[in-house]
Coordinates of C-alpha atoms and ligand atoms in Angstrom, one line a residue:
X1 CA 4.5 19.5 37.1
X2 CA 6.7 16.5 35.5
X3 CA 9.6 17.3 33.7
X4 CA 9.7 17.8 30.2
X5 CA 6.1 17.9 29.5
X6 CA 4.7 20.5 26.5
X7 CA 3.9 24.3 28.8
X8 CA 1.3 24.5 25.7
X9 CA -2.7 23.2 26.3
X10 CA -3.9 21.9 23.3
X11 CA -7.2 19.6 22.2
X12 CA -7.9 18.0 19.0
X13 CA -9.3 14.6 17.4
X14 CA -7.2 12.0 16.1
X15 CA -8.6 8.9 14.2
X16 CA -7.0 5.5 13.1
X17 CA -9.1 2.6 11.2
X18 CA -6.4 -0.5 11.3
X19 CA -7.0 -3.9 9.3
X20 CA -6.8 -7.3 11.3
X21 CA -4.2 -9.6 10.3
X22 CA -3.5 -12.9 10.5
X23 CA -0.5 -15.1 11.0
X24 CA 0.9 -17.6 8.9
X25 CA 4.2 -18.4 11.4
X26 CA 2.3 -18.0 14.0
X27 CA 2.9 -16.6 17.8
X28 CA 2.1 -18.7 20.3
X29 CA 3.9 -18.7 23.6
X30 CA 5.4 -15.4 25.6
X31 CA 7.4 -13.9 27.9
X32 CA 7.0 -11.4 30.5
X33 CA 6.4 -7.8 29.0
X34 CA 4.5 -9.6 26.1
X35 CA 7.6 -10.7 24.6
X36 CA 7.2 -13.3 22.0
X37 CA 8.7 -16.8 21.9
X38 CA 9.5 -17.2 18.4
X39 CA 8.9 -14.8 15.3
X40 CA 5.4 -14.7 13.8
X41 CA 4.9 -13.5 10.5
X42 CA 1.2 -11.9 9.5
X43 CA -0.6 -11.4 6.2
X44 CA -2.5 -7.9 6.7
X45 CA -6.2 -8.5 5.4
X46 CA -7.8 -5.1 4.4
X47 CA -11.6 -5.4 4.8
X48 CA -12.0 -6.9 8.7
X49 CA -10.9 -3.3 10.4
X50 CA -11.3 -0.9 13.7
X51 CA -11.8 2.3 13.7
X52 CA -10.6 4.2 17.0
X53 CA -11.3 8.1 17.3
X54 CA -10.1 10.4 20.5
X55 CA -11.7 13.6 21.0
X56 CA -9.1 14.8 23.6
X57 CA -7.8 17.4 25.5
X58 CA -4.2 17.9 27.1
X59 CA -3.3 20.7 29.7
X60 CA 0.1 20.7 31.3
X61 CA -2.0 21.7 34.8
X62 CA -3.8 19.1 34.8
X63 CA -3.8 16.1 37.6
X64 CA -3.7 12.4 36.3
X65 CA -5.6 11.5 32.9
X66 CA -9.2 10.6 32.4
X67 CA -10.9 8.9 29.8
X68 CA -14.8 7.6 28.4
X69 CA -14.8 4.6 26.1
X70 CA -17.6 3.8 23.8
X71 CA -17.9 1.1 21.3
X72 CA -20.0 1.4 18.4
X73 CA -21.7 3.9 20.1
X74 CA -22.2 2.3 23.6
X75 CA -20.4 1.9 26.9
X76 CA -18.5 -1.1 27.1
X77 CA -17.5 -1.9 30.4
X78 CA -15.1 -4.9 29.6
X79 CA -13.4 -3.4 26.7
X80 CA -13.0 -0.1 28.8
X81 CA -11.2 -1.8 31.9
X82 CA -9.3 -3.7 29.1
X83 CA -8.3 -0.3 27.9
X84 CA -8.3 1.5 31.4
X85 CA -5.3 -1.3 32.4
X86 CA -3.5 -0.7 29.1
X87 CA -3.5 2.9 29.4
X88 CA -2.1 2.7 32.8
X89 CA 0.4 0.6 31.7
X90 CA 2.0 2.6 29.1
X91 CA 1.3 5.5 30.5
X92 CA 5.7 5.9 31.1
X93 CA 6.3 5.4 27.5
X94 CA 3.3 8.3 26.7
X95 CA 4.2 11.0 29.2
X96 CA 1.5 13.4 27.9
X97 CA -1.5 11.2 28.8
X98 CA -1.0 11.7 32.7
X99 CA -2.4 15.3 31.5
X100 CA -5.4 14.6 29.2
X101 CA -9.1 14.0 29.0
X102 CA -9.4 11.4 26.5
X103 CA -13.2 10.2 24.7
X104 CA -12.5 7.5 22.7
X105 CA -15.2 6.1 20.2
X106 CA -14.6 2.6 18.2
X107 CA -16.2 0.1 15.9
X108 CA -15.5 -2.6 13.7
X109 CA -16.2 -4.0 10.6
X110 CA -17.1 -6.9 10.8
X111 CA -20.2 -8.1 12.7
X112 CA -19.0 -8.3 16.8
X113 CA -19.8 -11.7 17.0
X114 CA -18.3 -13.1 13.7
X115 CA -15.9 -15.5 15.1
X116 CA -12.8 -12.5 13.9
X117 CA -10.6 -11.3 16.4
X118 CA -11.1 -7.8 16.5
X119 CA -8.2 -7.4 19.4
X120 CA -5.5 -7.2 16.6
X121 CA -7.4 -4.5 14.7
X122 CA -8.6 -2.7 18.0
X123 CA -5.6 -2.4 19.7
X124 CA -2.9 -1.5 16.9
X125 CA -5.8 1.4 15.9
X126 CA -5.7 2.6 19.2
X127 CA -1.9 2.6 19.8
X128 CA -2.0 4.5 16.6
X129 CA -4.1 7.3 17.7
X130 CA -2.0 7.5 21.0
X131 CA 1.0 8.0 19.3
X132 CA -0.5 10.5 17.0
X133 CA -2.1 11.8 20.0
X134 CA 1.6 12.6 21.5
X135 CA 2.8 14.3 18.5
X136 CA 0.5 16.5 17.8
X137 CA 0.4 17.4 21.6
X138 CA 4.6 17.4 21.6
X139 CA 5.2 18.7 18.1
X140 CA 6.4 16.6 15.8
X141 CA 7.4 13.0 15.4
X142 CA 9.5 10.8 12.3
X143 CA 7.6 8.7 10.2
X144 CA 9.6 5.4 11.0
X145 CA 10.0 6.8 15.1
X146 CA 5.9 6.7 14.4
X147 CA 5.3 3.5 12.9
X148 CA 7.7 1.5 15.2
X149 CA 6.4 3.4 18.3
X150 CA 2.7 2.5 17.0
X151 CA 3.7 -1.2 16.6
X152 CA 5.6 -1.4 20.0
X153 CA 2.6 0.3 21.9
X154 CA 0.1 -2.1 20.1
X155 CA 2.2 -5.1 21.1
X156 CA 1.6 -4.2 24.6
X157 CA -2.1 -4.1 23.6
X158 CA -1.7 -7.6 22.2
X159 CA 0.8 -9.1 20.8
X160 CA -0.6 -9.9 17.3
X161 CA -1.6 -6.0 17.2
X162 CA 1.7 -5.1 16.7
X163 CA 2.0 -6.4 13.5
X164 CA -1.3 -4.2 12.3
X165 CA 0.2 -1.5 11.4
X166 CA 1.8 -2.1 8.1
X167 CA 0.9 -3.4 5.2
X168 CA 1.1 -6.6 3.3
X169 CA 3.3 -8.6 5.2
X170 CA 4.9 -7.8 8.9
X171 CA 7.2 -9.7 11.0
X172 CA 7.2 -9.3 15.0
X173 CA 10.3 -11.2 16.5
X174 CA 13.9 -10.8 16.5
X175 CA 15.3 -13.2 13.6
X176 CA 18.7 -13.3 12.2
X177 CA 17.5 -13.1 8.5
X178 CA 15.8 -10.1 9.2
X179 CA 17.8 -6.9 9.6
X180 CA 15.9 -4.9 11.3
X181 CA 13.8 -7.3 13.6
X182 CA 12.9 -6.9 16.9
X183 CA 11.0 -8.8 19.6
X184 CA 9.6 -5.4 20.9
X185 CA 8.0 -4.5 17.7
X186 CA 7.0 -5.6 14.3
X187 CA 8.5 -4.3 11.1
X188 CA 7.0 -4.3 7.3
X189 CA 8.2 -6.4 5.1
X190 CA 8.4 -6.9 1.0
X191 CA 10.2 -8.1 -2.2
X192 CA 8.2 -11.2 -2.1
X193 CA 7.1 -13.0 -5.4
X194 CA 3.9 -10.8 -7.4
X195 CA 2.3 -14.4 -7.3
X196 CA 1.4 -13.7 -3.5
X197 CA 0.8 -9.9 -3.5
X198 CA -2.9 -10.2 -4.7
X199 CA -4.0 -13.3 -2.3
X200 CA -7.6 -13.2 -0.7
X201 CA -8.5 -15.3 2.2
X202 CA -12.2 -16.2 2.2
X203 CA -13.0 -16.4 6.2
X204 CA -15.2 -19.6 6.6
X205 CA -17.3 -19.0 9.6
X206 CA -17.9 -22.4 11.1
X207 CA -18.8 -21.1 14.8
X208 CA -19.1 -17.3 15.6
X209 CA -18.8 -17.7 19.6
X210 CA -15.9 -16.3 21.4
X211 CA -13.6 -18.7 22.4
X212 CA -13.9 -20.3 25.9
X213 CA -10.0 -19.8 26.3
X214 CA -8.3 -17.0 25.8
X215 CA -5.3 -16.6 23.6
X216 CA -3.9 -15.2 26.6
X217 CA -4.6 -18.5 29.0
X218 CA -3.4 -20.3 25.7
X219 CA 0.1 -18.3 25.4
X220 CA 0.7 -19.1 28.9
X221 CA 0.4 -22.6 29.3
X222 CA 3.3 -22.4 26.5
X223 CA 5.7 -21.9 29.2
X224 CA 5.1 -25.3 30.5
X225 CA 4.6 -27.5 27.2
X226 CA 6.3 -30.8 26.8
X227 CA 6.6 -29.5 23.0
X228 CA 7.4 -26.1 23.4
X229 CA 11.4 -26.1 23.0
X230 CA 10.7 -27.7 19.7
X231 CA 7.9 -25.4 18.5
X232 CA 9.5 -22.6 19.0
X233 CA 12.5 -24.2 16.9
X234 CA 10.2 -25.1 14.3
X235 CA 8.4 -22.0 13.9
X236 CA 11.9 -20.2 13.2
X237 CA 12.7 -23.1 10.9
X238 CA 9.8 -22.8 9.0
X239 CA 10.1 -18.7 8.7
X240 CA 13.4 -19.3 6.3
X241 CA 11.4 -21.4 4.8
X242 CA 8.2 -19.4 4.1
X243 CA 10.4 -17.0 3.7
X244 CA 12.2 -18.6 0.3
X245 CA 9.1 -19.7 -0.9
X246 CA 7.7 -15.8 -0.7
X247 CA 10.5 -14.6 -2.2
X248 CA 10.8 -17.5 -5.1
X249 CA 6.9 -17.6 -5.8
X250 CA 6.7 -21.5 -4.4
X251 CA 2.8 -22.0 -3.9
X252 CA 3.4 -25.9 -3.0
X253 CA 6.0 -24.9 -0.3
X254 CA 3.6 -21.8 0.3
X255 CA 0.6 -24.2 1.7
X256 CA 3.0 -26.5 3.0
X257 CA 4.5 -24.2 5.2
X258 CA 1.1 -22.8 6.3
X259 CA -0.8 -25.5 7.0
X260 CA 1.7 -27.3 8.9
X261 CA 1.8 -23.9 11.1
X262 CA -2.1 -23.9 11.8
X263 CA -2.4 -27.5 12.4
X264 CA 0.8 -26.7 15.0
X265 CA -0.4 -24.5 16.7
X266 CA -4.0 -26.5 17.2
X267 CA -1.9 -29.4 18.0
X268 CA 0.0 -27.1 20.8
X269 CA -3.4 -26.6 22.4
X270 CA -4.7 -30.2 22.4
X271 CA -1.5 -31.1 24.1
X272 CA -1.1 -28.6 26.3
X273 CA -1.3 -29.5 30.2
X274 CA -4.9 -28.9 30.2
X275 CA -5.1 -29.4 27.0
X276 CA -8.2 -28.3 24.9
X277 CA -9.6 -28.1 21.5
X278 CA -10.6 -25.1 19.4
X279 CA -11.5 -26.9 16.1
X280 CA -14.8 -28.5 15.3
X281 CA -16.0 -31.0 13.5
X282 CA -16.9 -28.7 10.6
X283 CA -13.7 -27.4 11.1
X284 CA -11.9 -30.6 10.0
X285 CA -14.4 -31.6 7.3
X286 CA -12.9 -28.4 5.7
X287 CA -9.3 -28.9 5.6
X288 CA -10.1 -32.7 4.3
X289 CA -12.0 -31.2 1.5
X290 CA -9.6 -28.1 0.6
X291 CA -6.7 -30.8 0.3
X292 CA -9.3 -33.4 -1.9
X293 CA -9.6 -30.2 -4.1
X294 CA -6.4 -29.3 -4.4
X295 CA -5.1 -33.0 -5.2
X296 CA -7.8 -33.6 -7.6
X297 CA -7.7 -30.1 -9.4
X298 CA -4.1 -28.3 -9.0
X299 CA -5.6 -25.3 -7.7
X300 CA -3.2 -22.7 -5.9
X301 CA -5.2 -23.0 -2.7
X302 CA -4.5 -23.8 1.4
X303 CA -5.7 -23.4 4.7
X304 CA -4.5 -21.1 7.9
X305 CA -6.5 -20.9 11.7
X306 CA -6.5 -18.8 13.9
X307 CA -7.2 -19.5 17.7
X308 CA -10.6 -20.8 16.8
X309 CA -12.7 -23.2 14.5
X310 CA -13.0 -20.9 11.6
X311 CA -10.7 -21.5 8.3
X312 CA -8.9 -19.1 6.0
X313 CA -8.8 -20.3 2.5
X314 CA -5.6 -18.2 1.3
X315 CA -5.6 -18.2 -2.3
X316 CA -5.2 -16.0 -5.3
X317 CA -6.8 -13.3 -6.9
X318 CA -6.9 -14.9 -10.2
X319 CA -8.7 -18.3 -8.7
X320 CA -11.1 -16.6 -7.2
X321 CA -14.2 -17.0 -9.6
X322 CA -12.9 -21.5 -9.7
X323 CA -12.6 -20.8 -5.7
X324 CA -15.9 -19.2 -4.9
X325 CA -17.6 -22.0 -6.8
X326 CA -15.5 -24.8 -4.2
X327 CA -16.7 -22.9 -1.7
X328 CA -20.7 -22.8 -2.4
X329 CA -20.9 -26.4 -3.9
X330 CA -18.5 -28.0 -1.3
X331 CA -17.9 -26.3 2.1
X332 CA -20.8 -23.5 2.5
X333 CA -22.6 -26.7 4.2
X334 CA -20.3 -26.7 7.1
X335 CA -20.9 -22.9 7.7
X336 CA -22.4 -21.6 10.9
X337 CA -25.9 -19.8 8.6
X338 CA -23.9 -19.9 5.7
X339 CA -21.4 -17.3 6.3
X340 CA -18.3 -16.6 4.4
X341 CA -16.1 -13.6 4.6
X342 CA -14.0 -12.3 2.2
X343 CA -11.2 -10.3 2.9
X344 CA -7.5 -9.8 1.1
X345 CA -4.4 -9.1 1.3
X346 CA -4.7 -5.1 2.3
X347 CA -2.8 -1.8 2.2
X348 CA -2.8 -1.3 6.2
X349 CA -3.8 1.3 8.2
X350 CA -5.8 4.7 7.1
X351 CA -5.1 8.1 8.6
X352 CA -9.6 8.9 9.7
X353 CA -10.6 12.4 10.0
X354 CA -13.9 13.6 10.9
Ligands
LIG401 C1 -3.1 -17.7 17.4 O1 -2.1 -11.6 20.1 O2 -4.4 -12.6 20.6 O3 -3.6 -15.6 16.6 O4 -0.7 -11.2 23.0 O5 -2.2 -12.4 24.6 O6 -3.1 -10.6 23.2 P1 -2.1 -11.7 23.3 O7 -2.5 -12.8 22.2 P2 -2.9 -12.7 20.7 O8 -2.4 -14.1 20.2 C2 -2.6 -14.4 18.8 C3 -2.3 -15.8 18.6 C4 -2.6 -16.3 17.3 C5 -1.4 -16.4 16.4 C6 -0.9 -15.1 15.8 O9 -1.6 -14.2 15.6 O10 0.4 -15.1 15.6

């Protein structure tokens, strides 16, 4: 039997619902052991979520670990070898699971095919469960030993998971501002301006089809980008400077910042070597019209992507009834059926029982 494994069998149920998030420096570009290039910095939304439960069972005599994924209530073969290759390969930093049966039942949400990248939510709630797994099986664990162990094991997950797990705002990347930071994991962070701690981000949906390259394929032909050296410059420029205008309550430096990030990291990907494009035409009719609005009006609103065609509007809480009336007269047009989300800024992860 390995070394310093608990003598003592023990089976339970853990359970985890995390939020996705989404990145307003954003990460784009790694290195080996899903190390990122520059630091990212995420807002945590609270309404697009996973929720991970494992049934499990851990028995010092037992030989190797076995687990059963389902998701919403059916086997998922793709997301299982996903998880299957995960599990294996943090199976050193989580001793206990070479000895346990593990069931593990998920769901999201948000519709599956919504255009939201659920491998944020998914992985940062399964890390969680893990590590709660391991110290209920090993006795007892610190709260920040939990959290930064929860981040660090989602990052392996993917990297944008890691920064799941808290609330508000998180930063993933080691930056000298930032006392604390760490490439390995992400850490919360706060004492920003109340003018940004109610913002809502209203999801437009303009096309709902995963995306025919991965983040993954996307990250990696980083490595090689005539760009690159000076985009991962820029990003760390431009987190002092997001990071002033949080603090100060800047909105015009706010959506400055932000949009020159998403249009960044698009750009990135059209002149990557293949390059491609992730926007559509929808897509740019949007950002045209959000920065008409704001110029015409003054309103406190601007745009972030993700790896996709679908827009966040960030804006805040107080705009929201002017907003929601931009949004139907003006941009529900470009819409794949319509469809809008709305999400906000949210509290992060919940502790599930059943
Ligand atoms: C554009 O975290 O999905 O959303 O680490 O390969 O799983 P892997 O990639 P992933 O990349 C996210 C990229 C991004 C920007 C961001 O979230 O910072």
């Amino acid at each position: 039997m390995a070394r310093d494994l608990p003598l003592i069998e023990r089976s339970g149920t853990v359970g985890w619902s995390c939020p996705s998030n989404i990145a307003l420096i954003k990460y784009w570009g790694k290195k080996p052991g899903q190390l990122p290039m520059n630091p990212s910095l995420s807002l945590t939304l609270q309404e697009a979520r996973t929720t991970t439960t494992i049934d499990y069972s851990y028995a010092p005599g037992k030989k190797g670990m076995s687990f059963r994924f389902r998701f919403e209530g059916k086997e998922a073969p793709a997301f299982g070898e996903r998880i299957r290759r995960y599990l294996e390969n943090i199976k050193a930093q989580l001793p206990v699971l070479s000895r346990t049966d593990l069931d593990i039942e998920s769901g999201n949400s948000f519709p599956h095919s919504s255009g939201i990248a659920s491998s944020a939510s998914a992985m940062a709630a399964l890390a969680l469960c893990l590590v709660e797994l391991e110290a209920e099986v090993s006795g007892s664990m610190d709260s920040e030993r939990f959290w930064q162990k929860g981040s660090r094991l989602a990052r392996l997950g993917s990297g944008s998971a890691a920064r799941s797990v808290f609330p508000q705002f998180a930063l993933w990347g080691q930056s000298p501002q930032w006392e604390g930071s760490s490439d390995e994991f992400a850490i919360p962070v706060e004492g920003f301006h109340g003018t940004f701690l109610n913002l809502r981000d209203s999801i437009l949906v303009v096309d709902s089809k995963p995306k025919k390259i991965s983040s993954s394929a996307g990250h990696s032909l980083m490595g090689t980008h005539p760009f690159g050296k000076v985009r991962f410059q820029q990003a760390r420029e431009n987190l002092e400077f997001l990071h002033s205008a949080l603090v100060e309550g800047d909105w015009q430096d706010f959506i400055r910042i932000i949009e020159e990030e998403a249009l960044t990291l698009h750009a990135m990907m059209m002149t990557s070597r293949p390059g491609y494009l992730l926007m559509q035409p929808g897509t740019l009719s949007i950002l045209q019209l959000i920065r008409e609005y704001r110029e015409e009006t003054g309103c406190r609103l601007g745009f972030t992507l993700d790896a996709g065609a679908n827009v966040h509007l960030l804006h805040a809480d107080a705009d929201a009834l002017e907003v929601e009336e931009f949004i139907r007269s003006e941009l529900l047009g470009f819409c794949e059926d319509g469809r809008v989300i709305r999400d906000k800024m949210g509290q992060g992860p919940l502790k599930y029982g059943r």
